[in-house]
């Protein structure tokens, strides 16, 4: 399994969320990241990256 990090930011740049999780595939990581965002009611800027630095999810 790979480790992914989901980070969300407020408009002023402050971190709203930073959460690590594991997933078998990028598709699974994308789905899990979207679930976490939905659970935390986050629609602001966010990104999800793999442990190798690949961008999986992004919204500005």
Tab-separated table of N, CA and C in Angstrom:
chain	number	residue	atom	x	y	z
A	1	UNK	N	0.823	-1.193	0.000
A	1	UNK	CA	0.000	0.000	0.000
A	1	UNK	C	0.862	1.249	0.000
A	2	UNK	N	0.370	2.276	-0.681
A	2	UNK	CA	1.061	3.560	-0.691
A	2	UNK	C	0.385	4.503	0.297
A	3	UNK	N	1.165	5.455	0.786
A	3	UNK	CA	0.651	6.472	1.701
A	3	UNK	C	0.337	7.726	0.890
A	4	UNK	N	-0.815	8.310	1.174
A	4	UNK	CA	-1.261	9.541	0.527
A	4	UNK	C	-1.527	10.582	1.602
A	5	UNK	N	-1.325	11.850	1.240
A	5	UNK	CA	-1.563	12.941	2.184
A	5	UNK	C	-2.558	13.909	1.552
A	6	UNK	N	-3.632	14.156	2.276
A	6	UNK	CA	-4.661	15.099	1.856
A	6	UNK	C	-4.512	16.356	2.702
A	7	UNK	N	-4.389	17.505	2.038
A	7	UNK	CA	-4.234	18.782	2.728
A	7	UNK	C	-5.247	19.769	2.162
A	8	UNK	N	-5.927	20.493	3.047
A	8	UNK	CA	-6.890	21.516	2.632
A	8	UNK	C	-6.490	22.841	3.269
A	9	UNK	N	-6.747	23.924	2.532
A	9	UNK	CA	-6.318	25.251	2.961
A	9	UNK	C	-7.476	26.236	2.946
A	10	UNK	N	-7.450	27.187	3.868
A	10	UNK	CA	-8.377	28.318	3.870
A	10	UNK	C	-7.885	29.328	2.836
A	11	UNK	N	-8.713	30.304	2.509
A	11	UNK	CA	-8.335	31.316	1.525
A	11	UNK	C	-7.103	32.112	1.944
A	12	UNK	N	-6.879	32.242	3.260
A	12	UNK	CA	-5.710	32.982	3.742
A	12	UNK	C	-4.457	32.118	3.812
A	13	UNK	N	-4.558	30.856	3.391
A	13	UNK	CA	-3.405	29.957	3.365
A	13	UNK	C	-3.263	29.069	4.588
A	14	UNK	N	-4.076	29.282	5.605
A	14	UNK	CA	-4.010	28.453	6.817
A	14	UNK	C	-4.485	27.036	6.503
A	15	UNK	N	-3.842	26.044	7.119
A	15	UNK	CA	-4.241	24.648	6.921
A	15	UNK	C	-5.537	24.357	7.659
A	16	UNK	N	-6.477	23.792	6.938
A	16	UNK	CA	-7.735	23.371	7.542
A	16	UNK	C	-7.699	21.893	7.899
A	17	UNK	N	-6.916	21.133	7.129
A	17	UNK	CA	-6.877	19.678	7.297
A	17	UNK	C	-5.569	19.152	6.739
A	18	UNK	N	-4.978	18.197	7.424
A	18	UNK	CA	-3.846	17.456	6.884
A	18	UNK	C	-3.985	16.046	7.426
A	19	UNK	N	-4.283	15.120	6.522
A	19	UNK	CA	-4.550	13.750	6.931
A	19	UNK	C	-3.848	12.772	5.995
A	20	UNK	N	-3.169	11.800	6.596
A	20	UNK	CA	-2.517	10.733	5.837
A	20	UNK	C	-3.395	9.492	5.856
A	21	UNK	N	-3.368	8.749	4.755
A	21	UNK	CA	-4.102	7.490	4.683
A	21	UNK	C	-3.418	6.578	3.668
A	22	UNK	N	-3.757	5.306	3.713
A	22	UNK	CA	-3.177	4.331	2.798
A	22	UNK	C	-4.218	3.879	1.790
A	23	UNK	N	-3.750	3.562	0.580
A	23	UNK	CA	-4.630	3.040	-0.462
A	23	UNK	C	-3.811	2.140	-1.382
A	24	UNK	N	-4.487	1.190	-1.989
A	24	UNK	CA	-3.818	0.249	-2.893
A	24	UNK	C	-3.545	0.874	-4.266
A	25	UNK	N	-4.483	1.694	-4.749
A	25	UNK	CA	-4.356	2.295	-6.078
A	25	UNK	C	-4.627	3.796	-6.011
A	26	UNK	N	-4.254	4.502	-7.082
A	26	UNK	CA	-4.535	5.934	-7.141
A	26	UNK	C	-6.041	6.184	-7.179
A	27	UNK	N	-6.783	5.340	-7.872
A	27	UNK	CA	-8.243	5.492	-7.939
A	27	UNK	C	-8.857	5.356	-6.553
A	28	UNK	N	-8.375	4.401	-5.781
A	28	UNK	CA	-8.859	4.219	-4.411
A	28	UNK	C	-8.484	5.424	-3.549
A	29	UNK	N	-7.287	5.957	-3.748
A	29	UNK	CA	-6.834	7.132	-2.990
A	29	UNK	C	-7.691	8.343	-3.329
A	30	UNK	N	-8.006	8.517	-4.599
A	30	UNK	CA	-8.848	9.635	-5.020
A	30	UNK	C	-10.227	9.532	-4.370
A	31	UNK	N	-10.797	8.338	-4.386
A	31	UNK	CA	-12.118	8.125	-3.788
A	31	UNK	C	-12.074	8.395	-2.286
A	32	UNK	N	-11.059	7.868	-1.614
A	32	UNK	CA	-10.923	8.063	-0.158
A	32	UNK	C	-10.726	9.549	0.166
A	33	UNK	N	-9.913	10.237	-0.625
A	33	UNK	CA	-9.698	11.669	-0.411
A	33	UNK	C	-10.982	12.459	-0.552
A	34	UNK	N	-11.777	12.132	-1.566
A	34	UNK	CA	-13.058	12.813	-1.766
A	34	UNK	C	-14.011	12.538	-0.600
A	35	UNK	N	-13.979	11.322	-0.059
A	35	UNK	CA	-14.815	10.983	1.098
A	35	UNK	C	-14.414	11.805	2.320
A	36	UNK	N	-13.122	11.936	2.554
A	36	UNK	CA	-12.627	12.710	3.696
A	36	UNK	C	-13.037	14.174	3.560
A	37	UNK	N	-12.901	14.722	2.352
A	37	UNK	CA	-13.300	16.109	2.118
A	37	UNK	C	-14.784	16.293	2.385
A	38	UNK	N	-15.591	15.366	1.912
A	38	UNK	CA	-17.032	15.449	2.105
A	38	UNK	C	-17.389	15.340	3.587
A	39	UNK	N	-16.762	14.415	4.306
A	39	UNK	CA	-17.024	14.233	5.735
A	39	UNK	C	-16.694	15.491	6.532
A	40	UNK	N	-15.675	16.214	6.098
A	40	UNK	CA	-15.242	17.421	6.793
A	40	UNK	C	-15.831	18.694	6.177
A	41	UNK	N	-16.745	18.532	5.215
A	41	UNK	CA	-17.429	19.649	4.553
A	41	UNK	C	-16.434	20.664	4.004
A	42	UNK	N	-15.418	20.180	3.299
A	42	UNK	CA	-14.375	21.044	2.749
A	42	UNK	C	-14.566	21.183	1.245
A	43	UNK	N	-14.694	22.433	0.802
A	43	UNK	CA	-14.820	22.721	-0.625
A	43	UNK	C	-13.765	23.736	-1.072
A	44	UNK	N	-12.956	24.215	-0.120
A	44	UNK	CA	-11.916	25.183	-0.427
A	44	UNK	C	-10.780	24.494	-1.181
A	45	UNK	N	-9.650	25.156	-1.231
A	45	UNK	CA	-8.473	24.632	-1.899
A	45	UNK	C	-7.968	23.383	-1.181
A	46	UNK	N	-7.686	22.342	-1.965
A	46	UNK	CA	-7.149	21.105	-1.389
A	46	UNK	C	-6.270	20.396	-2.404
A	47	UNK	N	-5.451	19.492	-1.872
A	47	UNK	CA	-4.624	18.649	-2.734
A	47	UNK	C	-4.410	17.319	-2.035
A	48	UNK	N	-4.214	16.293	-2.826
A	48	UNK	CA	-3.876	14.978	-2.313
A	48	UNK	C	-2.697	14.479	-3.121
A	49	UNK	N	-1.635	14.099	-2.417
A	49	UNK	CA	-0.427	13.638	-3.087
A	49	UNK	C	-0.026	12.256	-2.585
A	50	UNK	N	0.685	11.534	-3.458
A	50	UNK	CA	1.209	10.226	-3.073
A	50	UNK	C	2.545	10.423	-2.368
A	51	UNK	N	3.061	9.353	-1.795
A	51	UNK	CA	4.354	9.438	-1.102
A	51	UNK	C	5.495	9.749	-2.069
A	52	UNK	N	5.267	9.509	-3.363
A	52	UNK	CA	6.290	9.827	-4.364
A	52	UNK	C	6.136	11.250	-4.909
A	53	UNK	N	5.115	11.986	-4.402
A	53	UNK	CA	4.917	13.369	-4.804
A	53	UNK	C	3.935	13.577	-5.938
A	54	UNK	N	3.318	12.507	-6.416
A	54	UNK	CA	2.358	12.630	-7.521
A	54	UNK	C	1.050	13.229	-7.021
A	55	UNK	N	0.534	14.198	-7.764
A	55	UNK	CA	-0.716	14.871	-7.423
A	55	UNK	C	-1.892	14.014	-7.872
A	56	UNK	N	-2.750	13.631	-6.916
A	56	UNK	CA	-3.888	12.755	-7.189
A	56	UNK	C	-5.181	13.572	-7.290
A	57	UNK	N	-5.358	14.522	-6.381
A	57	UNK	CA	-6.527	15.404	-6.349
A	57	UNK	C	-6.040	16.843	-6.203
A	58	UNK	N	-6.757	17.783	-6.826
A	58	UNK	CA	-6.394	19.181	-6.650
A	58	UNK	C	-7.594	20.046	-6.953
A	59	UNK	N	-7.791	21.066	-6.142
A	59	UNK	CA	-8.816	22.075	-6.396
A	59	UNK	C	-8.324	23.391	-5.824
A	60	UNK	N	-8.346	24.431	-6.649
A	60	UNK	CA	-7.864	25.754	-6.205
A	60	UNK	C	-9.000	26.702	-5.981
